[in-house]
C-alpha cells in the first residue's frame, strides 16, 4: 500500500459549540512519554485526561486540570502521547484541543498497523495569540483505516506548561469544534430576575435553598453587618414570599443555627422541619468539617446535631451537600482519595441507627478530573443539578443536569448543560428548584446589587424534574381537633418499602411531603398515644405537578375510638387481602403488641351497590379476613372479634362514586385499652 507523505493541505483553528459530523475521540492511552504528577490530586493532568471529547472550549481556556500535561514545563525535548480509537477509519481530519500552551505541537504520526507515518509537521511552531486553541489538521483521505496516532510536542516552544485536552479524528472535512452538550429545548434568551433588595444586599448572597412549596427561601450572607460575631463570616437568613409574589425582608435566623463560625443551610426537607447544615456543630459551639441536622421546634430551631458519616474526610477546604426529599440519601461534593481529581460527587445513605454510610463515588459519567460542586437533588429524588469546570461550557464553571437511572445512585445519564440563560461567561453555581420545577434560583455576579446576588429564571421543560405531588395539611387530634407533632411515613404500596419520614410542626400541626410520579403510595401520621391513620394515592399516571391539601386525623388510643384502615385492599366483590395490605396490617399487629391488654372489634362495611344479603356477607368475610391475619401473626384470638355491617352504616349518603368509595371500608374499634 502506498504510504502517505508527511504533508498537510490545510490547518485551521476552530472554536464553537457544536459539530454534526461523525467524530471519533481517543478511547485509550497506548503510550506516553511523561505526565505531570499533582501530589494532592493524582487524577489531574494524567494521560487518561486526553481521552474522550474536550473538557473545555480551548478558545476561552486558561488551562484545566482535565488534560494531559507533560511532567515538566519548558524542557527542550520532545514529549508525546500515543492514543487508540474504538474504530479504524479513513481519516481526513485530526483535531487537537490544546487547552494551554498552544503552539508547542511539532508533528502528528499515524499508524498503519504498527508502521508509523509522519502525517503532519508544524510549519510555524511557537506561541499564538491565545493560551489555548483547537488545531484542525486536514489531510488527503488515508488509504488505510487508522485507529492509532501519536501527537508530539516540544514544551520549549511555548513558555509554561502545555496541555492536550482531546484528540479527535474524522472522515469529514467539516471543522471539528468543541461541543457543549446542551440540553434539548433549552432557552437561550429570557429574563434573569434579580430577587431584589429584600433578598440581596451589597454583600455576598450565596447558597439559595428554596422550600419545595416555593414559599420560603433560605440563603447565606457573607460580610453582612447583621451577621453574628465576625461580619466577615457567613450566616443563614430566610426570606418569605408575600401573597403578591414579592419577597419579604431577609431575616437572620439567629442562634443556635448561626454562631461565630461560618454557617450555611445546605438543604431543607419538604416538611420544612429538618435543615441540613454545613459543618458538624460541636457542643462548645464550634464546628468541624462535616454536616449537621437541625429540627424545627414550633417557631424556633433546636441545637444542630452533627451527623456521623462512616470514614468521612474531605481533602478539599470546601464541601457542598444535598439531601433527598426522603431524608434517606445525601449527595456530597467532596474530595477523596478514590476520586477523579478534585472534588467529586459522592452518595451516602442513612442507616437504621441514624448514621450514614461511607461516601461512594457517583462514577465517571458525572465526575471529571475538574471540580464538581454545589449539588442540588430535585424533589423527584432522581434529577440532579450540579456545577463543574470539567466540561465544555460557557464560562469558568457551568451548571449541568443529570438523571438517576437506577437504585444504585451511581448510574446517571450523561450530564447536559443548562444553557446560556442560566450559565454565563463567568462562574455559575448554587442552584435550587421548588417541587413545581418552574424556576431555578441561583447565584450570579452579573447585574447584581453589589457582589453575588440571588436570581431566578424560568426552567425549560426538558430539564425540569419529573412531576411530583406536594401534599400538605395538618395533623390533628381526631377527638379534640388540636394540632399534633407527629411523624408522617410514606411508603410504596407496590414493594412495601418505606420511602421517607417527615414531621409535622408541633405548634400548628402543619406538614408537607413530596411524592414523585410513577408509584402507588401509602402515607400515614403516627404519634405516641394515637393509633396510626393511613391514606393512599395512585401516582402512576401523574404527568404534571400538583398540590393536594390533606389533613390527617389521629385517633387517640382509648376505649370507644374507631380507626379506619384505609390501606387494606380487596378485589371487587372479594375478601382475599391483596399483598399491598401487608404494611397496614403490620401496623395493627404492632399496635396490639405494644398494648397487650387491648381488645378490638374489626368491622366491615360496604356501599349500597348489590343486594343487602350479599353486602352483609361480603362485609363479614372481609372483617374475618383481617382477624384471621392477626391471629396468624400471633395475636391471641380472644382479643379480637369481628362483625359485618353491610351497607347499614354509611359515613356519607351513597349518592355518587366518591361517597361510595368512602363507605366501603374496614375499621376497628377499641373495646378495652
XYZ file of C-alpha atoms in Angstrom:
673
model
C 0.000 0.000 0.000
C 1.241 3.460 -0.846
C 2.445 5.341 2.242
C 1.141 8.851 2.875
C 3.508 11.766 2.625
C 4.100 13.971 5.647
C 2.293 16.913 4.064
C -0.720 18.974 5.049
C -3.312 20.610 2.870
C -4.683 22.992 5.499
C -4.563 23.758 9.185
C -7.340 25.733 10.894
C -8.129 26.791 14.403
C -11.771 26.138 15.316
C -13.996 27.104 18.215
C -17.712 26.847 18.720
C -20.476 24.947 20.393
C -21.464 22.087 18.100
C -20.437 19.742 15.332
C -22.547 17.464 13.173
C -20.027 15.143 11.590
C -19.054 11.752 12.996
C -16.078 12.443 15.266
C -14.120 9.701 16.997
C -12.321 10.618 20.204
C -9.466 8.641 21.691
C -10.586 5.797 23.930
C -7.279 4.514 25.328
C -3.739 5.627 26.036
C -1.220 3.289 24.392
C 1.981 5.084 25.390
C 3.032 8.376 26.952
C 6.431 9.953 27.412
C 5.623 11.510 30.811
C 2.771 13.074 32.760
C 2.643 15.731 35.421
C 2.041 14.441 38.939
C -0.027 16.532 41.325
C 0.574 15.077 44.789
C -2.721 16.424 46.130
C -4.780 15.485 43.070
C -3.365 12.359 41.402
C -6.034 12.403 38.685
C -5.082 15.841 37.398
C -3.040 16.210 34.199
C -2.800 12.455 33.684
C -2.538 10.917 30.223
C -6.048 9.474 30.530
C -7.400 13.033 30.557
C -6.630 13.232 26.821
C -9.329 10.609 26.226
C -12.866 11.427 25.168
C -14.218 14.739 23.866
C -12.878 18.124 25.001
C -13.415 19.104 28.610
C -13.288 22.833 27.876
C -13.527 25.217 24.942
C -9.872 25.927 24.136
C -10.751 29.317 22.640
C -11.574 30.661 26.105
C -9.351 28.347 28.116
C -6.851 29.413 30.705
C -5.940 25.813 31.252
C -7.656 22.977 33.050
C -6.681 20.010 35.171
C -8.760 17.786 32.848
C -5.865 17.454 30.396
C -2.673 15.592 29.722
C 0.360 17.664 30.602
C 3.986 16.517 30.295
C 5.877 16.297 33.564
C 7.968 19.451 33.032
C 7.482 22.881 31.521
C 9.917 24.460 29.033
C 12.060 21.340 28.704
C 13.868 21.143 25.343
C 12.916 17.624 24.289
C 10.034 16.032 22.504
C 7.101 14.743 24.582
C 4.456 12.503 23.078
C 1.240 10.621 23.686
C 0.035 7.661 21.605
C -3.719 7.142 21.511
C -6.027 4.378 20.366
C -9.545 4.702 18.922
C -12.505 2.326 19.125
C -12.933 2.192 15.347
C -10.455 2.296 12.467
C -11.441 4.912 9.860
C -10.039 6.558 6.745
C -9.000 9.884 8.229
C -9.414 13.270 6.543
C -9.224 15.453 9.660
C -7.430 15.443 13.011
C -8.495 17.893 15.716
C -6.212 18.547 18.695
C -7.605 20.568 21.587
C -4.682 22.467 23.106
C -6.023 23.771 26.416
C -2.856 25.669 27.405
C 0.492 26.391 25.822
C -0.912 26.178 22.296
C 1.738 26.162 19.590
C 4.022 23.507 21.052
C 2.776 20.814 18.626
C 5.512 19.695 16.260
C 4.114 16.644 14.471
C 1.389 14.016 14.227
C 2.103 10.394 13.361
C -0.469 7.902 12.069
C -0.034 4.136 12.263
C -0.907 1.606 9.582
C -0.835 -1.410 11.863
C 2.497 -0.858 13.615
C 4.026 1.134 10.756
C 4.308 4.866 11.610
C 3.917 7.696 9.117
C 4.510 11.352 9.916
C 1.321 12.857 8.547
C 1.881 16.456 9.629
C 4.649 18.706 10.816
C 4.038 22.164 12.216
C 5.274 24.745 9.718
C 5.251 27.564 12.298
C 5.527 26.272 15.866
C 5.524 28.690 18.758
C 3.075 30.650 20.872
C -0.037 32.092 19.278
C -2.345 34.816 20.496
C -4.383 32.514 22.731
C -3.476 30.269 25.634
C -5.493 27.500 24.019
C -6.889 26.632 20.606
C -8.364 23.817 18.570
C -5.866 22.808 15.907
C -7.673 21.256 12.930
C -5.422 19.323 10.555
C -6.908 18.426 7.154
C -5.199 15.714 5.092
C -5.954 13.665 1.975
C -8.143 10.714 2.869
C -5.891 7.958 4.182
C -5.746 4.837 2.024
C -5.643 2.670 5.128
C -8.076 2.588 8.025
C -6.386 4.009 11.095
C -7.159 3.573 14.812
C -3.848 4.734 16.312
C -1.953 8.007 16.277
C 0.792 9.865 18.124
C 0.843 13.563 18.980
C 4.319 15.027 19.509
C 5.089 18.391 21.110
C 8.119 20.333 22.280
C 7.493 22.159 25.598
C 10.413 24.516 24.941
C 8.495 26.256 22.141
C 5.864 27.815 24.440
C 6.613 29.143 27.925
C 4.862 27.377 30.798
C 3.067 24.060 30.846
C 1.409 22.545 27.789
C -1.930 20.786 27.939
C -3.630 18.438 25.464
C -7.329 18.057 26.260
C -8.590 15.817 23.452
C -7.655 14.431 20.040
C -10.409 13.659 17.562
C -10.357 12.045 14.127
C -12.972 12.168 11.366
C -13.654 11.123 7.793
C -15.308 14.517 7.286
C -13.833 17.885 6.361
C -16.427 19.766 8.427
C -14.349 21.592 11.009
C -14.380 19.821 14.363
C -15.194 22.198 17.197
C -15.520 21.960 20.946
C -19.069 20.891 21.772
C -21.297 21.974 24.612
C -23.615 19.100 25.466
C -26.641 21.366 25.562
C -29.911 20.026 26.937
C -32.632 19.849 24.244
C -35.174 22.638 24.023
C -33.027 24.881 26.173
C -33.729 28.601 26.434
C -31.072 30.896 25.002
C -32.937 34.111 25.757
C -35.106 35.208 28.632
C -35.214 37.185 31.832
C -32.848 36.545 34.722
C -34.760 38.130 37.582
C -32.825 39.637 40.490
C -34.863 38.912 43.628
C -34.405 42.498 44.771
C -33.152 44.401 47.823
C -35.232 42.459 50.371
C -33.217 39.356 49.481
C -29.993 40.807 48.087
C -27.617 43.335 49.593
C -24.296 44.995 48.685
C -22.568 41.965 50.272
C -22.479 38.347 49.072
C -25.694 36.306 48.968
C -24.878 32.635 48.447
C -26.360 29.139 48.517
C -30.103 29.700 47.947
C -32.321 26.901 49.271
C -35.941 27.208 48.169
C -38.531 25.169 50.059
C -40.428 22.657 47.909
C -43.603 24.753 48.086
C -41.674 27.809 46.843
C -42.781 29.956 49.788
C -39.555 30.311 51.790
C -36.009 30.994 50.625
C -33.032 30.249 52.855
C -29.762 31.931 51.904
C -26.272 32.557 53.214
C -24.832 36.042 53.613
C -21.148 36.803 53.917
C -19.810 40.117 55.166
C -23.228 41.475 56.156
C -23.382 43.875 59.136
C -26.260 41.881 60.685
C -24.199 38.706 60.871
C -23.466 37.329 64.336
C -19.896 37.595 65.580
C -17.373 38.410 62.858
C -19.288 40.004 59.980
C -16.794 38.541 57.501
C -18.121 35.087 58.318
C -21.307 33.566 56.906
C -24.780 33.455 58.457
C -28.102 31.872 57.454
C -31.078 34.095 56.602
C -34.632 33.435 55.437
C -36.958 35.425 53.191
C -40.644 34.508 52.918
C -42.837 35.002 49.900
C -45.617 37.568 50.239
C -49.151 36.937 48.925
C -48.440 39.270 45.973
C -45.411 37.182 44.926
C -42.752 39.582 46.213
C -40.152 38.542 48.767
C -40.102 39.724 52.359
C -37.071 41.221 54.060
C -34.474 38.524 54.751
C -34.077 37.848 58.467
C -31.075 36.422 60.290
C -32.134 33.078 61.801
C -30.025 33.747 64.891
C -28.768 31.170 67.351
C -28.394 28.209 67.527
C -28.131 27.867 63.701
C -25.794 30.860 63.455
C -22.710 31.251 65.628
C -19.223 32.751 65.418
C -18.179 30.315 62.662
C -19.296 30.082 59.037
C -22.890 28.858 58.834
C -24.907 27.804 55.797
C -28.071 25.865 55.040
C -27.419 23.108 52.508
C -30.962 21.694 52.168
C -34.419 21.808 53.694
C -36.812 18.878 53.975
C -40.209 19.073 52.208
C -41.960 19.446 55.562
C -39.738 22.410 56.439
C -38.939 20.765 59.773
C -35.397 19.498 59.122
C -32.462 21.543 57.840
C -29.171 20.123 56.587
C -26.331 22.433 57.629
C -22.723 22.787 56.592
C -20.223 21.840 59.296
C -20.525 19.463 62.178
C -21.661 21.522 65.158
C -19.890 20.666 68.428
C -21.139 21.017 71.990
C -18.935 24.061 72.683
C -20.466 25.950 69.744
C -17.518 25.472 67.401
C -17.610 23.382 64.249
C -15.590 20.930 62.206
C -15.775 19.564 58.678
C -18.986 17.664 58.024
C -22.738 18.240 58.220
C -25.417 18.625 60.875
C -29.188 18.325 61.161
C -31.402 20.821 62.951
C -35.056 20.144 63.786
C -37.736 22.795 63.952
C -39.427 23.326 67.323
C -42.543 25.352 66.555
C -41.192 28.783 65.585
C -37.604 28.069 66.620
C -34.870 25.539 65.843
C -33.214 23.107 68.183
C -29.460 22.841 68.555
C -27.898 21.330 65.417
C -26.738 17.745 65.786
C -23.613 16.630 63.940
C -24.140 13.692 61.598
C -21.829 10.685 61.778
C -20.677 9.504 58.337
C -18.578 6.343 58.085
C -14.934 7.052 57.200
C -15.698 10.690 56.408
C -12.929 13.013 55.269
C -12.611 15.786 52.701
C -9.241 16.699 51.196
C -10.678 19.973 49.888
C -11.166 23.010 52.138
C -14.664 23.307 50.628
C -17.625 20.963 50.521
C -21.257 21.168 49.478
C -24.123 18.826 50.239
C -27.647 17.980 49.106
C -30.394 15.939 50.708
C -33.054 13.780 49.070
C -36.688 14.660 49.759
C -36.965 11.306 51.543
C -34.241 12.325 54.007
C -32.541 8.970 53.419
C -29.923 9.918 50.820
C -27.229 12.586 50.854
C -25.136 13.881 47.940
C -21.674 15.142 48.933
C -19.335 17.274 46.816
C -16.044 16.424 48.497
C -12.525 15.370 47.553
C -11.489 11.852 48.477
C -8.576 9.590 47.642
C -10.609 7.424 45.232
C -11.798 10.409 43.200
C -11.260 11.585 39.643
C -9.136 14.557 40.620
C -10.616 17.479 42.557
C -13.972 17.412 44.300
C -16.306 14.668 43.080
C -19.946 13.932 43.757
C -20.484 11.119 46.246
C -23.561 9.465 47.736
C -24.243 8.326 51.300
C -27.289 6.538 52.733
C -28.990 6.821 56.110
C -28.583 3.722 58.290
C -31.135 2.436 60.821
C -29.040 3.756 63.716
C -29.161 7.317 62.332
C -25.592 7.394 61.000
C -24.614 7.425 57.322
C -22.762 5.001 55.069
C -19.296 5.747 53.758
C -19.495 8.153 50.776
C -19.424 6.262 47.463
C -18.137 7.940 44.310
C -21.012 8.502 41.878
C -18.955 7.481 38.867
C -17.173 8.752 35.775
C -20.340 9.688 33.903
C -20.892 12.525 36.392
C -17.412 13.222 37.760
C -14.406 14.630 35.909
C -10.824 15.460 36.805
C -12.085 19.004 37.302
C -14.152 20.091 40.266
C -17.792 19.118 40.745
C -19.647 21.214 43.294
C -22.948 22.626 44.605
C -25.220 19.613 44.007
C -28.985 20.031 44.243
C -31.264 17.000 44.195
C -34.768 17.808 42.980
C -37.942 16.764 44.751
C -38.316 13.722 42.470
C -35.146 12.234 44.071
C -33.896 11.482 40.557
C -32.902 14.770 38.882
C -29.562 16.214 39.968
C -28.177 19.669 39.172
C -24.539 20.480 39.821
C -21.712 22.769 38.793
C -18.434 21.745 37.165
C -15.425 23.181 35.367
C -14.619 19.789 33.850
C -16.891 20.069 30.790
C -17.173 22.361 27.797
C -19.334 25.284 28.865
C -19.995 28.989 28.549
C -17.738 30.161 31.351
C -15.310 29.177 34.080
C -17.953 26.990 35.754
C -21.355 25.927 34.422
C -24.435 24.184 35.786
C -25.495 20.786 34.404
C -28.379 18.366 34.847
C -28.218 14.567 35.052
C -30.857 11.954 35.887
C -30.569 8.857 38.044
C -31.073 5.662 36.031
C -31.437 3.045 38.779
C -31.473 2.498 42.519
C -27.677 2.257 42.906
C -27.245 6.054 42.781
C -24.042 5.523 40.775
C -25.659 5.145 37.348
C -26.543 8.508 35.791
C -27.378 9.956 32.394
C -24.781 11.999 30.500
C -24.837 15.495 32.071
C -26.368 18.245 29.926
C -25.582 21.963 30.042
C -28.445 24.203 31.202
C -27.700 26.798 28.536
C -26.686 30.468 28.243
C -29.691 31.886 30.096
C -28.663 30.123 33.292
C -24.925 29.902 32.568
C -22.757 32.948 31.883
C -19.159 33.587 30.756
C -18.286 33.715 34.471
C -18.702 31.387 37.448
C -22.140 29.797 37.899
C -23.231 27.532 40.742
C -25.667 27.077 43.630
C -28.992 26.137 42.042
C -32.212 25.346 43.898
C -35.587 24.421 42.415
C -39.025 24.115 44.050
C -41.101 20.967 43.647
C -43.028 22.555 40.774
C -39.797 22.830 38.757
C -40.924 26.116 37.210
C -37.999 28.314 38.270
C -34.337 27.899 39.102
C -32.935 30.008 41.928
C -29.217 30.627 41.566
C -26.255 32.859 42.372
C -24.746 35.226 39.831
C -22.447 38.243 39.783
C -23.962 39.674 36.588
C -26.132 42.776 37.148
C -26.050 42.292 40.915
C -26.812 44.889 43.572
C -23.315 44.546 44.944
C -21.393 41.311 44.870
C -23.012 37.899 44.446
C -26.831 38.054 44.301
C -29.645 35.525 44.109
C -31.595 35.431 40.856
C -34.265 33.243 39.359
C -35.055 32.246 35.783
C -37.705 30.007 34.181
C -36.750 26.353 33.779
C -37.183 24.840 30.290
C -39.448 21.795 30.274
C -36.674 19.456 29.100
C -34.557 19.988 32.236
C -37.302 20.127 34.832
C -37.596 17.357 37.402
C -40.134 14.588 36.945
C -43.656 15.534 38.096
C -44.372 15.242 41.798
C -47.314 15.820 44.092
C -46.805 18.125 47.047
C -49.149 17.008 49.809
C -49.602 19.385 52.678
C -52.035 19.806 55.513
C -52.260 19.499 59.272
C -52.029 16.594 61.696
C -54.877 16.862 64.197
C -56.269 15.003 67.169
C -59.442 13.441 65.733
C -61.250 13.911 69.033
C -60.234 17.441 70.063
C -59.075 18.899 66.698
C -55.899 20.135 68.402
C -52.666 20.158 66.320
C -50.170 17.367 66.866
C -46.454 16.942 66.404
C -46.257 13.633 64.546
C -44.182 11.570 62.157
C -45.532 11.180 58.644
C -44.296 7.990 56.988
C -44.696 7.311 53.283
C -44.165 4.004 51.529
C -44.529 2.164 48.250
C -47.649 0.020 48.293
C -46.191 -1.947 45.383
C -42.943 -3.004 47.072
C -43.885 -2.376 50.706
C -40.676 -0.348 51.108
C -40.641 2.651 53.421
C -39.521 5.632 51.336
C -39.298 8.509 53.764
C -40.260 10.182 57.035
C -41.496 13.738 57.547
C -42.511 15.573 60.703
C -45.355 17.919 61.437
C -44.804 21.208 63.203
C -45.855 20.662 66.833
C -47.061 24.257 67.022
C -49.719 24.188 64.307
C -49.630 20.572 63.113
C -48.614 21.549 59.577
C -46.815 19.001 57.432
C -45.691 18.589 53.841
C -44.387 15.636 51.822
C -43.368 15.195 48.187
C -44.292 12.071 46.218
C -42.790 11.519 42.742
C -44.772 10.194 39.788
C -44.875 6.518 38.841
C -45.842 4.804 42.089
C -48.782 3.917 44.339
C -48.119 5.360 47.792
C -49.361 4.915 51.291
C -48.733 7.636 53.836
C -49.719 7.988 57.454
C -49.326 10.014 60.589
C -48.249 8.473 63.872
C -47.684 9.857 67.348
C -47.330 8.430 70.853
C -50.738 7.704 72.347
C -52.514 7.635 68.996
C -53.383 4.902 66.528
C -51.670 5.445 63.145
C -54.095 6.533 60.428
C -53.111 5.994 56.788
C -54.071 7.306 53.354
C -53.100 6.231 49.830
C -52.501 7.864 46.466
C -52.004 6.386 42.977
C -49.499 8.496 41.005
C -48.733 6.027 38.227
C -50.296 8.298 35.602
C -49.205 11.639 37.030
C -47.901 13.869 34.225
C -47.828 17.336 35.820
C -47.035 18.928 39.154
C -49.911 19.005 41.635
C -50.560 20.273 45.128
C -53.020 18.463 47.380
C -54.273 19.529 50.793
C -54.930 16.578 53.097
C -55.385 16.817 56.851
C -54.530 13.713 58.886
C -56.710 12.912 61.886
C -55.054 10.708 64.502
C -57.330 8.730 66.795
C -56.385 8.638 70.488
C -55.885 5.162 71.928
C -58.843 4.988 74.283
C -61.974 2.913 74.702
C -64.586 3.724 72.089
C -62.171 5.094 69.478
C -62.786 3.926 65.919
C -59.859 3.702 63.483
C -60.326 3.297 59.746
C -57.859 1.003 57.927
C -57.563 2.914 54.656
C -54.730 0.880 53.174
C -56.453 -2.503 53.067
C -57.092 -3.670 49.524
C -59.511 -6.286 48.172
C -60.510 -7.191 44.636
C -64.057 -6.121 43.735
C -66.624 -8.369 45.398
C -63.918 -10.474 47.109
C -62.493 -10.744 50.606
C -58.970 -12.039 49.963
C -56.440 -9.483 51.215
C -54.167 -8.206 48.430
C -50.392 -8.054 49.079
C -50.475 -4.238 49.239
C -52.363 -4.597 52.554
C -49.364 -6.069 54.392
C -47.939 -2.777 55.702
C -51.276 -1.624 57.099
C -51.883 -4.959 58.809
C -48.342 -4.947 60.183
C -49.005 -1.627 61.897
C -52.143 -3.058 63.504
C -50.132 -6.058 64.736
C -47.574 -3.699 66.273
C -50.286 -1.611 67.922
C -51.751 -4.709 69.558
C -48.325 -5.983 70.628
C -47.453 -2.577 72.107
C -50.748 -2.590 74.019
C -51.039 -6.202 75.245
C -54.334 -5.685 77.136
C -56.126 -4.016 74.237
C -59.120 -5.786 72.678
C -60.743 -4.651 69.444
C -63.688 -5.308 67.206
C -62.996 -5.452 63.469
C -65.910 -4.186 61.390
C -66.592 -4.471 57.651
C -68.775 -2.005 55.706
C -69.958 -1.751 52.089
C -71.794 0.738 49.882
C -75.341 0.142 48.629
C -74.438 -1.467 45.299
C -75.754 -5.048 45.244
C -78.265 -6.830 47.471
C -78.465 -6.337 51.208
C -77.696 -10.021 51.761
C -74.613 -10.127 49.547
C -73.261 -6.874 51.020
C -73.697 -8.170 54.570
C -71.933 -11.414 53.684
C -69.063 -9.567 51.965
C -68.536 -7.234 54.924
C -68.446 -10.176 57.363
C -65.875 -12.080 55.302
C -63.605 -9.037 54.931
C -63.636 -8.423 58.687
C -62.936 -12.118 59.251
C -60.015 -11.999 56.787
C -58.375 -9.288 58.883
C -58.978 -11.199 62.126
C -57.518 -14.379 60.606
C -54.379 -12.487 59.520
C -53.857 -11.045 63.005
C -54.196 -14.447 64.656
C -51.687 -15.888 62.180
C -49.249 -13.175 63.322
C -49.536 -14.215 66.958
C -52.373 -12.065 68.289
C -54.430 -14.106 70.769
C -57.886 -14.837 69.343
C -59.814 -13.758 72.442
C -58.570 -10.185 71.943
C -60.359 -9.977 68.610
C -63.973 -10.016 67.462
C -65.380 -9.285 64.017
C -68.664 -8.087 62.640
C -70.103 -7.236 59.245
C -72.499 -4.301 58.885
C -73.033 -4.422 55.127
C -74.472 -1.145 53.879
C -76.265 -0.233 57.119
C -73.761 2.316 58.487
C -72.664 4.623 55.652
C -70.446 7.556 56.590
C -71.879 9.591 53.682
C -75.005 9.263 51.512
C -74.485 6.711 48.708
C -75.220 9.325 46.054
C -72.009 9.277 43.993
C -68.873 7.228 43.337
C -66.713 9.250 45.743
C -69.113 8.781 48.645
C -69.489 5.079 47.927
C -65.720 4.657 47.999
C -65.616 6.267 51.454
C -68.413 3.985 52.659
C -66.518 0.840 51.564
C -64.186 0.301 54.493
C -62.770 -1.885 57.234
C -62.233 -0.302 60.626
C -61.639 -1.350 64.195
C -62.980 -0.032 67.480
C -61.164 -0.243 70.802
C -63.232 -2.254 73.280
C -60.671 -2.390 76.065
C -57.428 -0.471 76.449
